[in-house]
PDB file of C-alpha atoms in Angstrom:
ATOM      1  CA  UNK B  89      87.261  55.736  80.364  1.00 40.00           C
ATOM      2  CA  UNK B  90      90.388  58.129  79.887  1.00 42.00           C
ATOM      3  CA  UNK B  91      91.872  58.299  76.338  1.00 41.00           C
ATOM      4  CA  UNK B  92      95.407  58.130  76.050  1.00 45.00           C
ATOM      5  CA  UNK B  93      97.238  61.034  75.675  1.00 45.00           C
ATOM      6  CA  UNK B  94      98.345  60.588  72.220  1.00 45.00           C
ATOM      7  CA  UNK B  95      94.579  60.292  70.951  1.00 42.00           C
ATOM      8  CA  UNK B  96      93.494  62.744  71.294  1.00 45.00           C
ATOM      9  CA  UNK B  97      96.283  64.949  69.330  1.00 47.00           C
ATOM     10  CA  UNK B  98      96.434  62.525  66.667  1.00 46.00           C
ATOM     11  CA  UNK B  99      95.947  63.999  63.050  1.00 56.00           C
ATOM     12  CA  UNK B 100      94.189  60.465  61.523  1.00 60.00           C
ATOM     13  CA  UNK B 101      90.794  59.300  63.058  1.00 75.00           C
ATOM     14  CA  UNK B 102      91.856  56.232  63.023  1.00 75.00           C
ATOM     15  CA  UNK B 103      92.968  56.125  66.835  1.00 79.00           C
ATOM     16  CA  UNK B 104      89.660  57.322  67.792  1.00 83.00           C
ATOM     17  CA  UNK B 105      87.366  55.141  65.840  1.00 82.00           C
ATOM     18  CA  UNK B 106      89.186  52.481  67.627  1.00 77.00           C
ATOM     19  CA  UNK B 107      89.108  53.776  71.256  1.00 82.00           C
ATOM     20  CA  UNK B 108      84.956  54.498  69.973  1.00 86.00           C
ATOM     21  CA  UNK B 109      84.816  50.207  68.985  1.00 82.00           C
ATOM     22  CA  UNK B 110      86.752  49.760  72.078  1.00 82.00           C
ATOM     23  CA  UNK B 111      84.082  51.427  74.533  1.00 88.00           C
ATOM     24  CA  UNK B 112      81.114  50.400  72.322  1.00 87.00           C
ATOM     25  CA  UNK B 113      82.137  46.916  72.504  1.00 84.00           C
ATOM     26  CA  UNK B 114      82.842  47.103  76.161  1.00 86.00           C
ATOM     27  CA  UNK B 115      79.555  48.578  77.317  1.00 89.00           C
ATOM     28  CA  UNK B 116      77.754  46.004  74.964  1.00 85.00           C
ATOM     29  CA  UNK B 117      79.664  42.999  77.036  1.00 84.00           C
ATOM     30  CA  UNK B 118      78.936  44.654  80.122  1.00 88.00           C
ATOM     31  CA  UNK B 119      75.199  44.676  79.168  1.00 87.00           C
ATOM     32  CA  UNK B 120      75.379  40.619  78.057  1.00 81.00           C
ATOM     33  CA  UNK B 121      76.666  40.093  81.195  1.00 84.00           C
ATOM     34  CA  UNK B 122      74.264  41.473  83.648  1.00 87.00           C
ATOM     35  CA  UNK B 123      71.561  40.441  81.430  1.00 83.00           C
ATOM     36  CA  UNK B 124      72.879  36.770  81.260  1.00 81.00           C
ATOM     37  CA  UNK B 125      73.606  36.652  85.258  1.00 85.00           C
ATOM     38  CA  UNK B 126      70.054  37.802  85.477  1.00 85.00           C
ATOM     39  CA  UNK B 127      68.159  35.308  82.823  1.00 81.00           C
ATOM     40  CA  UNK B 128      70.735  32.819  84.886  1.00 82.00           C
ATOM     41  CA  UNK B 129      69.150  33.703  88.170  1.00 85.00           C
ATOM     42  CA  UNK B 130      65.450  33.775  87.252  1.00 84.00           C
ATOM     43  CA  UNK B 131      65.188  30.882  84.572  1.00 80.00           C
ATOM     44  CA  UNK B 132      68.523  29.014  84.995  1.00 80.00           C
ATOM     45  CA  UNK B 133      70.279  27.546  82.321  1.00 82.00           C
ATOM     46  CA  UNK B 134      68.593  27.041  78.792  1.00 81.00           C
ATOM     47  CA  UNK B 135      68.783  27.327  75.052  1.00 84.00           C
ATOM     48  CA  UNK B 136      68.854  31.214  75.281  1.00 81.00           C
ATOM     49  CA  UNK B 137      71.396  31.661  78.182  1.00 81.00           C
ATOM     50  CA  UNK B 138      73.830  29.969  75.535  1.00 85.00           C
ATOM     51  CA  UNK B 139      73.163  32.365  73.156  1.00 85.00           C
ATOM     52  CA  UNK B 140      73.751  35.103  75.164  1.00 82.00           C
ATOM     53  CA  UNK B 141      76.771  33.290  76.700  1.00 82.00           C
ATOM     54  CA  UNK B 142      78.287  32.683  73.151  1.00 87.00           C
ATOM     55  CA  UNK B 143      77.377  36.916  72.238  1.00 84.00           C
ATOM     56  CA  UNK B 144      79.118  37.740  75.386  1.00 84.00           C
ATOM     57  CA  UNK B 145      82.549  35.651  74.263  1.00 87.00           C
ATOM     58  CA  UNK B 146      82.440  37.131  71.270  1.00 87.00           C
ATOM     59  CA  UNK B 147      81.769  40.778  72.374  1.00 84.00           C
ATOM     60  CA  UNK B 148      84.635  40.414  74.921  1.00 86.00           C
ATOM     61  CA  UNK B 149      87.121  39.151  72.202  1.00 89.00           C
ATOM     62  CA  UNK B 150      86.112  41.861  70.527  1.00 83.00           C
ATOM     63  CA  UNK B 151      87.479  43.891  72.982  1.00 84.00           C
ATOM     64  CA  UNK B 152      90.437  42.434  73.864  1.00 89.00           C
ATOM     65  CA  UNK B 153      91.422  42.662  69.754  1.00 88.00           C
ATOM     66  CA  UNK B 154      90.506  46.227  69.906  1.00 82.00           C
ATOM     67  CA  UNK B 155      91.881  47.041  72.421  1.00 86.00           C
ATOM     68  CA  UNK B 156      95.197  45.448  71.509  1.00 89.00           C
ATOM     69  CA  UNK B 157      94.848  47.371  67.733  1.00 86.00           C
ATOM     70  CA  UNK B 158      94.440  50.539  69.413  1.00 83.00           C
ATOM     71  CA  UNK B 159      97.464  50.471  71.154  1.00 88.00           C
ATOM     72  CA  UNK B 160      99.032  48.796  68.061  1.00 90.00           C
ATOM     73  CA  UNK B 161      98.080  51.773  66.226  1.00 86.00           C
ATOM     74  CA  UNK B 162      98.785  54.414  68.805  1.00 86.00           C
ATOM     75  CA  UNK B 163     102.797  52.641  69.353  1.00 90.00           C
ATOM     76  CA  UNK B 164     103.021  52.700  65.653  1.00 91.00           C
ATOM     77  CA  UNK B 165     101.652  56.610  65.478  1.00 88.00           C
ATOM     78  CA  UNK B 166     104.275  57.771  68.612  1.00 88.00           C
ATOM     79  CA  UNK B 167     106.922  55.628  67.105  1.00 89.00           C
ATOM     80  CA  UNK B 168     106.517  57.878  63.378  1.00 89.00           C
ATOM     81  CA  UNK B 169     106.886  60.965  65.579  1.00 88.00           C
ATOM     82  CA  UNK B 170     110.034  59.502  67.156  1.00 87.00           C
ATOM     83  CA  UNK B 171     111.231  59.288  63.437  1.00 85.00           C
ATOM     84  CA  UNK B 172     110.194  62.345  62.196  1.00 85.00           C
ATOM     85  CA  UNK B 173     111.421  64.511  65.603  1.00 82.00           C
ATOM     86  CA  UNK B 174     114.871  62.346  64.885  1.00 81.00           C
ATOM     87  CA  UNK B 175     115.177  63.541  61.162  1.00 78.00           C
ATOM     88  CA  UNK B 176     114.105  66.837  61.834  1.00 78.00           C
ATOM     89  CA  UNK B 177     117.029  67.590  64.477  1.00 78.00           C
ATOM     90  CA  UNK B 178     119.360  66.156  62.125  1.00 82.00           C
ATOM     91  CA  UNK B 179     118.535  67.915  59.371  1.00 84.00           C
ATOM     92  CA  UNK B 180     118.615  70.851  61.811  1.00 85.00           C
ATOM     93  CA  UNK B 181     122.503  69.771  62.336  1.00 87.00           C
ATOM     94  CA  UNK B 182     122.964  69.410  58.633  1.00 85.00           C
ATOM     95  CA  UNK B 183     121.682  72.779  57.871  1.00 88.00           C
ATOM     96  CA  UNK B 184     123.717  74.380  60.773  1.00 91.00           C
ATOM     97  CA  UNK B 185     127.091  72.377  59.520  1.00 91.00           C
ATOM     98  CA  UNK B 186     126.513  73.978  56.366  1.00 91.00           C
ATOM     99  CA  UNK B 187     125.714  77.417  57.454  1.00 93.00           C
ATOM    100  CA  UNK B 188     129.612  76.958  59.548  1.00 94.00           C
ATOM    101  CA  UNK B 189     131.219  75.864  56.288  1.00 93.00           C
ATOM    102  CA  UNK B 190     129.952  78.996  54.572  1.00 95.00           C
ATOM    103  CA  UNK B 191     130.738  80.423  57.073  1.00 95.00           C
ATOM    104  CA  UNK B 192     127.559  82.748  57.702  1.00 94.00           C
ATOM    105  CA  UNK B 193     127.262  85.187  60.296  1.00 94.00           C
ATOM    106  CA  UNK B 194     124.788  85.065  63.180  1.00 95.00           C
ATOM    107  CA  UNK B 195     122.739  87.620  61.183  1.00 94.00           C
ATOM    108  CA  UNK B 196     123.069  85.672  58.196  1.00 94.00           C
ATOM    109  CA  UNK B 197     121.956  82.505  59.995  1.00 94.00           C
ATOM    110  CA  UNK B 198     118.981  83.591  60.730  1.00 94.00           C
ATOM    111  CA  UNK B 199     118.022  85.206  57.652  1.00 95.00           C
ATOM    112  CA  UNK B 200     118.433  82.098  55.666  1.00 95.00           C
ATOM    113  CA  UNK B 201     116.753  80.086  58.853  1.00 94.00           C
ATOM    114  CA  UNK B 202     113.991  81.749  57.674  1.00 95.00           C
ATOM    115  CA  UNK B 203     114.432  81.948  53.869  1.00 94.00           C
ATOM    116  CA  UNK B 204     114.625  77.625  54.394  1.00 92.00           C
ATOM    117  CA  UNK B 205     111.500  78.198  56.354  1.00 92.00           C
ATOM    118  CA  UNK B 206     109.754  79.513  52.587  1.00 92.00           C
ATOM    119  CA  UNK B 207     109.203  83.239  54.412  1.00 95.00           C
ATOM    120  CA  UNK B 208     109.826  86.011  51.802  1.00 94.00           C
ATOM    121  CA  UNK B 209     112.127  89.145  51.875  1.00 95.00           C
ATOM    122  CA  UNK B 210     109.143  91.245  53.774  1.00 95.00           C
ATOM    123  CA  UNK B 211     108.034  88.672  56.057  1.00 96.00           C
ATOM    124  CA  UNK B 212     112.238  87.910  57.340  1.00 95.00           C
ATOM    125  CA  UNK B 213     112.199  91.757  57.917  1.00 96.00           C
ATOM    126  CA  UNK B 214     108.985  91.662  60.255  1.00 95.00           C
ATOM    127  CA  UNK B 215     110.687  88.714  62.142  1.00 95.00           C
ATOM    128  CA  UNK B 216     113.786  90.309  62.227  1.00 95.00           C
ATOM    129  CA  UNK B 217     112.589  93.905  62.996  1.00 95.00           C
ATOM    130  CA  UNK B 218     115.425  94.985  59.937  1.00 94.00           C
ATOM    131  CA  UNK B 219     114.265  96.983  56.620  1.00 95.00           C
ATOM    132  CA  UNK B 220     113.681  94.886  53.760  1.00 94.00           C
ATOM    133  CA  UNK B 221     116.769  96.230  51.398  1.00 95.00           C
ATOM    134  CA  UNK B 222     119.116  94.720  54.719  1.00 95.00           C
ATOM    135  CA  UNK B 223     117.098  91.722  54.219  1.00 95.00           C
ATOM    136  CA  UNK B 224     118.111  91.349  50.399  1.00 96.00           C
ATOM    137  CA  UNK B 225     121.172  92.355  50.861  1.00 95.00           C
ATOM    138  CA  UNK B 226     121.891  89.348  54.014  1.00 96.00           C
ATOM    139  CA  UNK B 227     120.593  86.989  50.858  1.00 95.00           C
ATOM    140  CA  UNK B 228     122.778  88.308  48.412  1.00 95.00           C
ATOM    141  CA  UNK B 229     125.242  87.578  50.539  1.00 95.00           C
ATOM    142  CA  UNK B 230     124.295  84.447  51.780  1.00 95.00           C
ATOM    143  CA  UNK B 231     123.386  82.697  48.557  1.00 95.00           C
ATOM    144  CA  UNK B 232     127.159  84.425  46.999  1.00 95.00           C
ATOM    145  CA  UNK B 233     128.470  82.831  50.190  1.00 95.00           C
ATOM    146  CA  UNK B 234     126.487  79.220  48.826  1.00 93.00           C
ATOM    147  CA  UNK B 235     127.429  79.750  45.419  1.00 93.00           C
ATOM    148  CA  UNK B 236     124.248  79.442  44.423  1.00 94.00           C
ATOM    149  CA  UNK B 237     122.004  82.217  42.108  1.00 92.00           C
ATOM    150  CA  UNK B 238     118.927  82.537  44.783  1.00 92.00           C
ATOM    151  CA  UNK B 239     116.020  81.175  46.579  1.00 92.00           C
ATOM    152  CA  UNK B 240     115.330  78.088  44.382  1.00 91.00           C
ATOM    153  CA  UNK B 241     118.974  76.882  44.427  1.00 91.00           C
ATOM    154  CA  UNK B 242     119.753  77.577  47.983  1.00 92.00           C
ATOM    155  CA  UNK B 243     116.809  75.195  49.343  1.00 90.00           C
ATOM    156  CA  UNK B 244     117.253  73.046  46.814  1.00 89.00           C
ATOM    157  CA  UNK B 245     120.869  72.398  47.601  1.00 88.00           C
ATOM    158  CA  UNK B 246     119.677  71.122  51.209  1.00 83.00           C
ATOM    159  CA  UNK B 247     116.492  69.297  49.566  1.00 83.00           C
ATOM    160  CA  UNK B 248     119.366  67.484  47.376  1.00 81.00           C
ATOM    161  CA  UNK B 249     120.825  65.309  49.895  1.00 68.00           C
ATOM    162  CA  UNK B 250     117.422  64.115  51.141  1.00 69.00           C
ATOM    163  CA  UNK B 251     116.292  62.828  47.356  1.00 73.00           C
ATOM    164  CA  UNK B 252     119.515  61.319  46.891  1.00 66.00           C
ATOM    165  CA  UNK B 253     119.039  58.170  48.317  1.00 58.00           C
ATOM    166  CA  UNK B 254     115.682  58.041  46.049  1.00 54.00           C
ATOM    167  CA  UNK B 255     112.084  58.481  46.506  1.00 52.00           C
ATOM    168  CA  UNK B 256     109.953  55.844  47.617  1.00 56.00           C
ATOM    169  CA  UNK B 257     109.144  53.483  44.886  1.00 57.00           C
ATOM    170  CA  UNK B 258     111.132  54.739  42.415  1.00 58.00           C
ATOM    171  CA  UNK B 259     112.620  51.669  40.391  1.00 59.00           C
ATOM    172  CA  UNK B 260     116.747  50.633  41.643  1.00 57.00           C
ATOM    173  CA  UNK B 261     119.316  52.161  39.337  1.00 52.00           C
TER     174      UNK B 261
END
């Protein structure tokens, strides 16, 4: 049986314990079924081929519903990635709007690229093969440039537009 590509990448196990049922279920039919054309052949029909006739049905429906929530849940699990590939190329756009109306340099850019990113002054300056004081000196700039006093405010003024619609569950206003 191949897996479909999304299984076997997916983060929950839920995908997998279903594709498991799935093939479980289907090799368990398979077996009524041989076993039922065989009792069928030898003994004909009787109290026992019914049983096993009624075992089969319900292993095969069995299948068919697992098989139908497995690509339920693998539609629903490409479908979130849609979403979340979506929002993060917007935000992407949102960020890089902003950096234009600041007006930040290419240099700039980068550095706070990579300050959003959570990397600190030592780490941008690895990245960006620059000393560290350059570094600090690119965020003085670019946070005087946001009007804002440092690290904290400057992600937080991009993390501001994403709460304001509300977080989930929180009560209308």
């Amino acid at each position: 049986m191949t897996f479909p590509t999304g299984l076997k990448n997916s983060k929950g196990g839920r995908p997998a314990v279903l594709a498991l049922v799935v093939l479980l279920q289907t090799s368990a039919a398979v077996f009524f079924v041989a076993n039922a054309l065989s009792e069928w052949r030898e003994d004909g029909v009787g109290p026992q081929l019914w049983m096993q006739i009624l075992v089969t049905l319900a292993l095969i429906l069995g299948v068919v519903l697992g098989a139908v929530e497995l690509r339920r849940t693998l539609s629903h699990q490409e479908d979130q990635q849609a979403t979340i590939a979506k929002a993060s190329g917007e935000m992407h756009q949102v960020v890089q709007r902003q950096f234009d109306a600041w007006a930040l340099s290419k240099a700039e850019r980068d550095v706070a690229y990579l300050a959003l990113k959570g990397l600190d002054v030592a780490e941008i300056a690895t990245v960006r093969g620059a000393a560290s004081g350059t570094v600090r000196a690119q965020l003085s700039a670019i946070y005087n440039k946001a009007g804002v006093s440092g690290r904290a405010q400057f992600a937080a003024h991009f993390v501001e537009d994403l709460l304001a619609e509300g977080l989930p569950g929180d009560p209308p206003a």
